[in-house]
Amino acid sequence: MRSPRGRHRSPRPVASAVFALVAAVIAIAGCSNGSAEAPAPRTPADLLLQPSDLPPGFTAESLSVSDLVAGNRAGIDAARTARVTPGFCTPTADAELNGELTADSSAVRDIDADRLSTTGRCSRTTTEITVGNLAGSRVVTEYTEMAPPEVDGGLGTGEQMLLTRSEVTTTLPDGGVRRQIGFAGHAALDRPTSGPVTVQLTVSGATTPASDPPTEPTEPVDAATFVRVFDAAVGRVTAP
């Protein structure tokens, strides 16, 4: 739900379906473009990953739009009081739009904003927390962009895809350090049988206990497995 400064995107009407997978989230949504000549449109249920697509030990759990709004709100509130270095890497979010999210608009995604805040000069950021129980903590996040899966025929005009691996190191005021590894994949697609669709997949590993020296974190899945699952999600949209 983030947009580059000074630019806001209008929501595109889409029907939304969201599933949480233990430590992972898959959000897939789609709609018909209404063209009489287009193939029969797929429904949101047709675009969802099946249990057989998931790694062993992962199960599906329903996640409502209100859960999505609450998660966005937490990030919006935290961004207002934290200090991010470099400053131009501060994530932005449309708080007003978040309060108006419905099943028809919850799949709006600005992948350009994600790319700006996680790659290039923003691949390593430091966030100082100034309020709350973690006030005085320092969070260093390092992003590594990953090669996306290949799509038959390549991406079309306006379609985008971004995969990243993140490693988060939180240093608490008492010197204890927590670490966590995660993966995130986002795609904005528009195919005749689906219409405008966003595919979102995030997997967050367990946070290590605070310690000094810090404990080595464990990946929730290996990178190849994450790409395979994301590829399966994308394939549900791009398959003819």
PDB file of C-alpha atoms in Angstrom:
ATOM      1  CA  MET A   1       0.000   0.000   0.000  1.00  0.00           C
ATOM      2  CA  ARG A   2       2.958   2.337  -0.429  1.00  0.00           C
ATOM      3  CA  SER A   3       3.343   4.970  -3.124  1.00  0.00           C
ATOM      4  CA  PRO A   4       6.359   7.093  -4.044  1.00  0.00           C
ATOM      5  CA  ARG A   5       6.226  10.581  -2.583  1.00  0.00           C
ATOM      6  CA  GLY A   6       3.915  12.919  -4.420  1.00  0.00           C
ATOM      7  CA  ARG A   7       2.214  10.141  -6.340  1.00  0.00           C
ATOM      8  CA  HIS A   8      -0.966   8.285  -5.456  1.00  0.00           C
ATOM      9  CA  ARG A   9      -2.557   5.488  -7.430  1.00  0.00           C
ATOM     10  CA  SER A  10      -6.291   4.989  -7.667  1.00  0.00           C
ATOM     11  CA  PRO A  11      -7.479   1.539  -6.588  1.00  0.00           C
ATOM     12  CA  ARG A  12      -8.411  -0.863  -9.363  1.00  0.00           C
ATOM     13  CA  PRO A  13     -11.554  -2.879  -8.678  1.00  0.00           C
ATOM     14  CA  VAL A  14     -10.593  -6.464  -7.897  1.00  0.00           C
ATOM     15  CA  ALA A  15     -12.118  -9.259  -5.861  1.00  0.00           C
ATOM     16  CA  SER A  16      -9.754 -10.250  -3.071  1.00  0.00           C
ATOM     17  CA  ALA A  17      -8.857 -13.542  -1.427  1.00  0.00           C
ATOM     18  CA  VAL A  18      -6.049 -13.807   1.121  1.00  0.00           C
ATOM     19  CA  PHE A  19      -4.441 -16.791   2.883  1.00  0.00           C
ATOM     20  CA  ALA A  20      -1.826 -16.914   5.637  1.00  0.00           C
ATOM     21  CA  LEU A  21       0.560 -19.882   5.703  1.00  0.00           C
ATOM     22  CA  VAL A  22       1.926 -20.311   9.205  1.00  0.00           C
ATOM     23  CA  ALA A  23       4.939 -17.975   8.811  1.00  0.00           C
ATOM     24  CA  ALA A  24       3.924 -17.085   5.264  1.00  0.00           C
ATOM     25  CA  VAL A  25       1.284 -14.942   3.610  1.00  0.00           C
ATOM     26  CA  ILE A  26      -0.093 -15.366   0.112  1.00  0.00           C
ATOM     27  CA  ALA A  27      -2.415 -12.652  -1.199  1.00  0.00           C
ATOM     28  CA  ILE A  28      -3.871 -13.240  -4.638  1.00  0.00           C
ATOM     29  CA  ALA A  29      -6.708 -11.277  -6.203  1.00  0.00           C
ATOM     30  CA  GLY A  30      -8.256 -11.009  -9.621  1.00  0.00           C
ATOM     31  CA  CYS A  31     -11.159  -9.739 -11.690  1.00  0.00           C
ATOM     32  CA  SER A  32     -12.577 -10.011 -15.187  1.00  0.00           C
ATOM     33  CA  ASN A  33     -11.970  -7.240 -17.685  1.00  0.00           C
ATOM     34  CA  GLY A  34     -15.460  -7.803 -19.034  1.00  0.00           C
ATOM     35  CA  SER A  35     -14.401  -8.249 -22.659  1.00  0.00           C
ATOM     36  CA  ALA A  36     -16.841 -10.361 -24.663  1.00  0.00           C
ATOM     37  CA  GLU A  37     -13.982 -11.642 -26.843  1.00  0.00           C
ATOM     38  CA  ALA A  38     -11.743 -12.644 -23.921  1.00  0.00           C
ATOM     39  CA  PRO A  39     -11.594 -16.224 -22.638  1.00  0.00           C
ATOM     40  CA  ALA A  40     -13.837 -17.117 -19.711  1.00  0.00           C
ATOM     41  CA  PRO A  41     -12.368 -15.246 -16.720  1.00  0.00           C
ATOM     42  CA  ARG A  42     -10.950 -17.146 -13.779  1.00  0.00           C
ATOM     43  CA  THR A  43     -12.457 -16.540 -10.368  1.00  0.00           C
ATOM     44  CA  PRO A  44     -10.315 -15.565  -7.350  1.00  0.00           C
ATOM     45  CA  ALA A  45     -10.626 -19.146  -6.095  1.00  0.00           C
ATOM     46  CA  ASP A  46      -9.059 -20.378  -9.346  1.00  0.00           C
ATOM     47  CA  LEU A  47      -5.979 -18.206  -8.694  1.00  0.00           C
ATOM     48  CA  LEU A  48      -5.220 -19.484  -5.195  1.00  0.00           C
ATOM     49  CA  LEU A  49      -2.367 -21.851  -4.473  1.00  0.00           C
ATOM     50  CA  GLN A  50      -3.330 -25.404  -3.609  1.00  0.00           C
ATOM     51  CA  PRO A  51      -2.032 -27.271  -0.512  1.00  0.00           C
ATOM     52  CA  SER A  52       0.150 -29.391  -2.803  1.00  0.00           C
ATOM     53  CA  ASP A  53       1.963 -26.204  -3.921  1.00  0.00           C
ATOM     54  CA  LEU A  54       3.137 -25.448  -0.393  1.00  0.00           C
ATOM     55  CA  PRO A  55       6.314 -26.682   1.321  1.00  0.00           C
ATOM     56  CA  PRO A  56       5.880 -29.462   3.901  1.00  0.00           C
ATOM     57  CA  GLY A  57       4.647 -28.151   7.249  1.00  0.00           C
ATOM     58  CA  PHE A  58       2.794 -25.145   5.817  1.00  0.00           C
ATOM     59  CA  THR A  59      -1.001 -24.933   6.014  1.00  0.00           C
ATOM     60  CA  ALA A  60      -3.540 -22.351   4.802  1.00  0.00           C
ATOM     61  CA  GLU A  61      -5.439 -20.021   7.120  1.00  0.00           C
ATOM     62  CA  SER A  62      -8.051 -17.429   6.165  1.00  0.00           C
ATOM     63  CA  LEU A  63      -6.997 -13.775   6.509  1.00  0.00           C
ATOM     64  CA  SER A  64      -9.690 -11.102   6.252  1.00  0.00           C
ATOM     65  CA  VAL A  65      -9.499  -7.589   4.812  1.00  0.00           C
ATOM     66  CA  SER A  66      -9.755  -6.221   8.365  1.00  0.00           C
ATOM     67  CA  ASP A  67      -6.597  -8.193   9.227  1.00  0.00           C
ATOM     68  CA  LEU A  68      -4.873  -6.585   6.236  1.00  0.00           C
ATOM     69  CA  VAL A  69      -5.997  -3.111   7.328  1.00  0.00           C
ATOM     70  CA  ALA A  70      -4.753  -3.716  10.881  1.00  0.00           C
ATOM     71  CA  GLY A  71      -1.365  -4.882   9.602  1.00  0.00           C
ATOM     72  CA  ASN A  72      -1.034  -1.833   7.352  1.00  0.00           C
ATOM     73  CA  ARG A  73      -2.034   0.467  10.209  1.00  0.00           C
ATOM     74  CA  ALA A  74       0.720  -0.901  12.438  1.00  0.00           C
ATOM     75  CA  GLY A  75       3.323  -0.111   9.797  1.00  0.00           C
ATOM     76  CA  ILE A  76       1.864   3.343   9.133  1.00  0.00           C
ATOM     77  CA  ASP A  77       1.875   4.240  12.843  1.00  0.00           C
ATOM     78  CA  ALA A  78       5.429   2.972  13.313  1.00  0.00           C
ATOM     79  CA  ALA A  79       6.721   4.986  10.334  1.00  0.00           C
ATOM     80  CA  ARG A  80       5.409   8.231  11.845  1.00  0.00           C
ATOM     81  CA  THR A  81       7.692   8.052  14.875  1.00  0.00           C
ATOM     82  CA  ALA A  82      10.753   6.116  13.648  1.00  0.00           C
ATOM     83  CA  ARG A  83      13.873   7.680  12.115  1.00  0.00           C
ATOM     84  CA  VAL A  84      15.080   5.928   8.970  1.00  0.00           C
ATOM     85  CA  THR A  85      18.572   6.334   7.489  1.00  0.00           C
ATOM     86  CA  PRO A  86      18.942   7.107   4.600  1.00  0.00           C
ATOM     87  CA  GLY A  87      15.914   9.364   4.968  1.00  0.00           C
ATOM     88  CA  PHE A  88      14.786   8.961   1.368  1.00  0.00           C
ATOM     89  CA  CYS A  89      14.300   5.230   2.049  1.00  0.00           C
ATOM     90  CA  THR A  90      11.496   5.870   4.540  1.00  0.00           C
ATOM     91  CA  PRO A  91       8.563   3.688   3.460  1.00  0.00           C
ATOM     92  CA  THR A  92       5.443   5.658   2.627  1.00  0.00           C
ATOM     93  CA  ALA A  93       1.837   4.550   2.904  1.00  0.00           C
ATOM     94  CA  ASP A  94      -1.498   6.154   2.183  1.00  0.00           C
ATOM     95  CA  ALA A  95      -3.155   6.162   5.606  1.00  0.00           C
ATOM     96  CA  GLU A  96      -6.398   7.550   4.215  1.00  0.00           C
ATOM     97  CA  LEU A  97      -6.625   4.820   1.582  1.00  0.00           C
ATOM     98  CA  ASN A  98      -5.875   2.134   4.173  1.00  0.00           C
ATOM     99  CA  GLY A  99      -8.983   3.114   6.127  1.00  0.00           C
ATOM    100  CA  GLU A 100     -11.097   2.713   3.009  1.00  0.00           C
ATOM    101  CA  LEU A 101      -9.852  -0.737   1.982  1.00  0.00           C
ATOM    102  CA  THR A 102     -12.539  -3.206   0.975  1.00  0.00           C
ATOM    103  CA  ALA A 103     -12.617  -6.559  -0.790  1.00  0.00           C
ATOM    104  CA  ASP A 104     -12.821  -4.577  -4.052  1.00  0.00           C
ATOM    105  CA  SER A 105      -9.651  -2.543  -3.520  1.00  0.00           C
ATOM    106  CA  SER A 106      -7.387  -4.523  -1.202  1.00  0.00           C
ATOM    107  CA  ALA A 107      -5.261  -5.963  -4.002  1.00  0.00           C
ATOM    108  CA  VAL A 108      -3.872  -2.587  -5.115  1.00  0.00           C
ATOM    109  CA  ARG A 109      -0.063  -2.772  -5.005  1.00  0.00           C
ATOM    110  CA  ASP A 110       2.641  -0.306  -5.973  1.00  0.00           C
ATOM    111  CA  ILE A 111       5.659  -2.475  -6.767  1.00  0.00           C
ATOM    112  CA  ASP A 112       7.650   0.576  -7.899  1.00  0.00           C
ATOM    113  CA  ALA A 113       7.486   1.868  -4.314  1.00  0.00           C
ATOM    114  CA  ASP A 114       8.675  -1.471  -2.947  1.00  0.00           C
ATOM    115  CA  ARG A 115      11.596  -1.450  -5.370  1.00  0.00           C
ATOM    116  CA  LEU A 116      12.591   2.095  -4.361  1.00  0.00           C
ATOM    117  CA  SER A 117      12.563   1.238  -0.652  1.00  0.00           C
ATOM    118  CA  THR A 118      14.373  -2.131  -0.821  1.00  0.00           C
ATOM    119  CA  THR A 119      16.973  -1.966  -3.601  1.00  0.00           C
ATOM    120  CA  GLY A 120      19.894   0.190  -4.740  1.00  0.00           C
ATOM    121  CA  ARG A 121      20.718   2.884  -2.203  1.00  0.00           C
ATOM    122  CA  CYS A 122      17.961   1.536   0.054  1.00  0.00           C
ATOM    123  CA  SER A 123      19.233  -2.037   0.169  1.00  0.00           C
ATOM    124  CA  ARG A 124      20.544  -1.332   3.687  1.00  0.00           C
ATOM    125  CA  THR A 125      18.574   0.866   6.065  1.00  0.00           C
ATOM    126  CA  THR A 126      18.789   1.737   9.750  1.00  0.00           C
ATOM    127  CA  THR A 127      15.636   2.502  11.716  1.00  0.00           C
ATOM    128  CA  GLU A 128      15.754   4.105  15.173  1.00  0.00           C
ATOM    129  CA  ILE A 129      12.656   3.451  17.269  1.00  0.00           C
ATOM    130  CA  THR A 130      11.726   6.463  19.391  1.00  0.00           C
ATOM    131  CA  VAL A 131       8.503   5.486  21.187  1.00  0.00           C
ATOM    132  CA  GLY A 132       6.905   2.420  22.749  1.00  0.00           C
ATOM    133  CA  ASN A 133       8.383  -0.594  24.487  1.00  0.00           C
ATOM    134  CA  LEU A 134      11.254  -0.797  21.993  1.00  0.00           C
ATOM    135  CA  ALA A 135      12.215   2.893  22.200  1.00  0.00           C
ATOM    136  CA  GLY A 136      15.963   3.245  21.887  1.00  0.00           C
ATOM    137  CA  SER A 137      16.313   0.158  19.710  1.00  0.00           C
ATOM    138  CA  ARG A 138      18.106   0.224  16.375  1.00  0.00           C
ATOM    139  CA  VAL A 139      16.938  -1.945  13.476  1.00  0.00           C
ATOM    140  CA  VAL A 140      19.231  -2.634  10.514  1.00  0.00           C
ATOM    141  CA  THR A 141      17.540  -4.206   7.485  1.00  0.00           C
ATOM    142  CA  GLU A 142      19.528  -5.546   4.552  1.00  0.00           C
ATOM    143  CA  TYR A 143      17.702  -6.486   1.350  1.00  0.00           C
ATOM    144  CA  THR A 144      19.033  -8.674  -1.441  1.00  0.00           C
ATOM    145  CA  GLU A 145      17.121  -8.688  -4.728  1.00  0.00           C
ATOM    146  CA  MET A 146      16.532 -12.189  -6.098  1.00  0.00           C
ATOM    147  CA  ALA A 147      16.100 -13.314  -9.689  1.00  0.00           C
ATOM    148  CA  PRO A 148      12.368 -13.740 -10.371  1.00  0.00           C
ATOM    149  CA  PRO A 149      11.006 -16.885 -12.028  1.00  0.00           C
ATOM    150  CA  GLU A 150      10.668 -16.845 -15.796  1.00  0.00           C
ATOM    151  CA  VAL A 151       7.189 -16.203 -17.198  1.00  0.00           C
ATOM    152  CA  ASP A 152       6.143 -17.772 -20.495  1.00  0.00           C
ATOM    153  CA  GLY A 153       6.368 -15.045 -23.109  1.00  0.00           C
ATOM    154  CA  GLY A 154       7.911 -12.642 -20.591  1.00  0.00           C
ATOM    155  CA  LEU A 155       6.169  -9.877 -18.696  1.00  0.00           C
ATOM    156  CA  GLY A 156       3.715  -7.749 -20.646  1.00  0.00           C
ATOM    157  CA  THR A 157       3.461  -3.973 -20.779  1.00  0.00           C
ATOM    158  CA  GLY A 158       2.858  -2.611 -17.286  1.00  0.00           C
ATOM    159  CA  GLU A 159       3.477  -5.951 -15.583  1.00  0.00           C
ATOM    160  CA  GLN A 160       6.083  -6.046 -12.799  1.00  0.00           C
ATOM    161  CA  MET A 161       7.739  -8.555 -10.484  1.00  0.00           C
ATOM    162  CA  LEU A 162      10.056  -8.172  -7.475  1.00  0.00           C
ATOM    163  CA  LEU A 163      11.569 -10.787  -5.144  1.00  0.00           C
ATOM    164  CA  THR A 164      13.758  -9.931  -2.149  1.00  0.00           C
ATOM    165  CA  ARG A 165      15.481 -11.613   0.770  1.00  0.00           C
ATOM    166  CA  SER A 166      15.718  -9.560   3.964  1.00  0.00           C
ATOM    167  CA  GLU A 167      17.876  -9.911   7.038  1.00  0.00           C
ATOM    168  CA  VAL A 168      16.803  -7.834  10.018  1.00  0.00           C
ATOM    169  CA  THR A 169      19.071  -7.163  13.004  1.00  0.00           C
ATOM    170  CA  THR A 170      17.515  -5.429  16.020  1.00  0.00           C
ATOM    171  CA  THR A 171      19.820  -4.110  18.744  1.00  0.00           C
ATOM    172  CA  LEU A 172      17.925  -3.474  21.978  1.00  0.00           C
ATOM    173  CA  PRO A 173      18.812  -0.704  24.474  1.00  0.00           C
ATOM    174  CA  ASP A 174      20.407  -3.255  26.830  1.00  0.00           C
ATOM    175  CA  GLY A 175      22.720  -4.513  24.072  1.00  0.00           C
ATOM    176  CA  GLY A 176      20.833  -7.698  23.274  1.00  0.00           C
ATOM    177  CA  VAL A 177      20.493  -8.502  19.574  1.00  0.00           C
ATOM    178  CA  ARG A 178      17.657 -10.213  17.718  1.00  0.00           C
ATOM    179  CA  ARG A 179      17.917 -11.405  14.118  1.00  0.00           C
ATOM    180  CA  GLN A 180      15.395 -12.573  11.526  1.00  0.00           C
ATOM    181  CA  ILE A 181      15.439 -13.645   7.860  1.00  0.00           C
ATOM    182  CA  GLY A 182      12.509 -13.331   5.478  1.00  0.00           C
ATOM    183  CA  PHE A 183      11.543 -13.471   1.815  1.00  0.00           C
ATOM    184  CA  ALA A 184       9.019 -11.396  -0.106  1.00  0.00           C
ATOM    185  CA  GLY A 185       7.683 -11.663  -3.632  1.00  0.00           C
ATOM    186  CA  HIS A 186       5.296  -9.285  -5.419  1.00  0.00           C
ATOM    187  CA  ALA A 187       3.908  -9.344  -8.944  1.00  0.00           C
ATOM    188  CA  ALA A 188       1.449  -7.101 -10.774  1.00  0.00           C
ATOM    189  CA  LEU A 189      -0.037  -8.995 -13.713  1.00  0.00           C
ATOM    190  CA  ASP A 190      -2.814  -8.420 -16.247  1.00  0.00           C
ATOM    191  CA  ARG A 191      -3.873 -11.426 -18.313  1.00  0.00           C
ATOM    192  CA  PRO A 192      -6.975 -11.958 -20.479  1.00  0.00           C
ATOM    193  CA  THR A 193      -8.304 -14.745 -18.238  1.00  0.00           C
ATOM    194  CA  SER A 194      -7.740 -12.904 -14.952  1.00  0.00           C
ATOM    195  CA  GLY A 195      -7.719  -9.155 -15.512  1.00  0.00           C
ATOM    196  CA  PRO A 196      -5.533  -7.000 -13.197  1.00  0.00           C
ATOM    197  CA  VAL A 197      -4.064  -9.241 -10.492  1.00  0.00           C
ATOM    198  CA  THR A 198      -1.552  -8.780  -7.691  1.00  0.00           C
ATOM    199  CA  VAL A 199       0.324 -11.753  -6.284  1.00  0.00           C
ATOM    200  CA  GLN A 200       2.003 -11.311  -2.901  1.00  0.00           C
ATOM    201  CA  LEU A 201       3.988 -13.916  -1.003  1.00  0.00           C
ATOM    202  CA  THR A 202       5.976 -13.263   2.173  1.00  0.00           C
ATOM    203  CA  VAL A 203       7.716 -15.734   4.459  1.00  0.00           C
ATOM    204  CA  SER A 204       9.192 -14.601   7.786  1.00  0.00           C
ATOM    205  CA  GLY A 205      11.519 -16.773   9.818  1.00  0.00           C
ATOM    206  CA  ALA A 206      11.503 -16.994  13.591  1.00  0.00           C
ATOM    207  CA  THR A 207      13.205 -14.153  15.459  1.00  0.00           C
ATOM    208  CA  THR A 208      16.197 -15.301  17.490  1.00  0.00           C
ATOM    209  CA  PRO A 209      16.207 -14.679  21.255  1.00  0.00           C
ATOM    210  CA  ALA A 210      17.987 -11.473  22.291  1.00  0.00           C
ATOM    211  CA  SER A 211      21.630 -12.277  23.005  1.00  0.00           C
ATOM    212  CA  ASP A 212      25.117 -10.799  22.928  1.00  0.00           C
ATOM    213  CA  PRO A 213      26.803 -12.024  20.800  1.00  0.00           C
ATOM    214  CA  PRO A 214      23.776 -12.557  18.542  1.00  0.00           C
ATOM    215  CA  THR A 215      22.468 -15.971  17.510  1.00  0.00           C
ATOM    216  CA  GLU A 216      22.591 -16.969  13.860  1.00  0.00           C
ATOM    217  CA  PRO A 217      19.041 -16.817  12.404  1.00  0.00           C
ATOM    218  CA  THR A 218      17.435 -19.674  10.481  1.00  0.00           C
ATOM    219  CA  GLU A 219      15.816 -19.215   7.085  1.00  0.00           C
ATOM    220  CA  PRO A 220      12.093 -20.128   7.102  1.00  0.00           C
ATOM    221  CA  VAL A 221      12.626 -21.865   3.738  1.00  0.00           C
ATOM    222  CA  ASP A 222      15.571 -21.954   1.376  1.00  0.00           C
ATOM    223  CA  ALA A 223      15.621 -19.423  -1.452  1.00  0.00           C
ATOM    224  CA  ALA A 224      14.985 -22.014  -4.154  1.00  0.00           C
ATOM    225  CA  THR A 225      11.852 -23.255  -2.373  1.00  0.00           C
ATOM    226  CA  PHE A 226      10.533 -19.727  -1.980  1.00  0.00           C
ATOM    227  CA  VAL A 227      11.023 -18.995  -5.679  1.00  0.00           C
ATOM    228  CA  ARG A 228       9.323 -22.288  -6.570  1.00  0.00           C
ATOM    229  CA  VAL A 229       6.224 -21.468  -4.491  1.00  0.00           C
ATOM    230  CA  PHE A 230       6.092 -17.926  -5.870  1.00  0.00           C
ATOM    231  CA  ASP A 231       6.429 -19.315  -9.381  1.00  0.00           C
ATOM    232  CA  ALA A 232       3.477 -21.619  -8.699  1.00  0.00           C
ATOM    233  CA  ALA A 233       1.394 -18.642  -7.539  1.00  0.00           C
ATOM    234  CA  VAL A 234       2.296 -16.636 -10.636  1.00  0.00           C
ATOM    235  CA  GLY A 235       1.621 -19.651 -12.824  1.00  0.00           C
ATOM    236  CA  ARG A 236      -1.989 -19.727 -11.631  1.00  0.00           C
ATOM    237  CA  VAL A 237      -2.432 -16.339 -13.308  1.00  0.00           C
ATOM    238  CA  THR A 238      -0.264 -16.685 -16.395  1.00  0.00           C
ATOM    239  CA  ALA A 239      -1.294 -20.194 -17.471  1.00  0.00           C
ATOM    240  CA  PRO A 240      -3.455 -19.993 -20.628  1.00  0.00           C
TER     241      PRO A 240
END
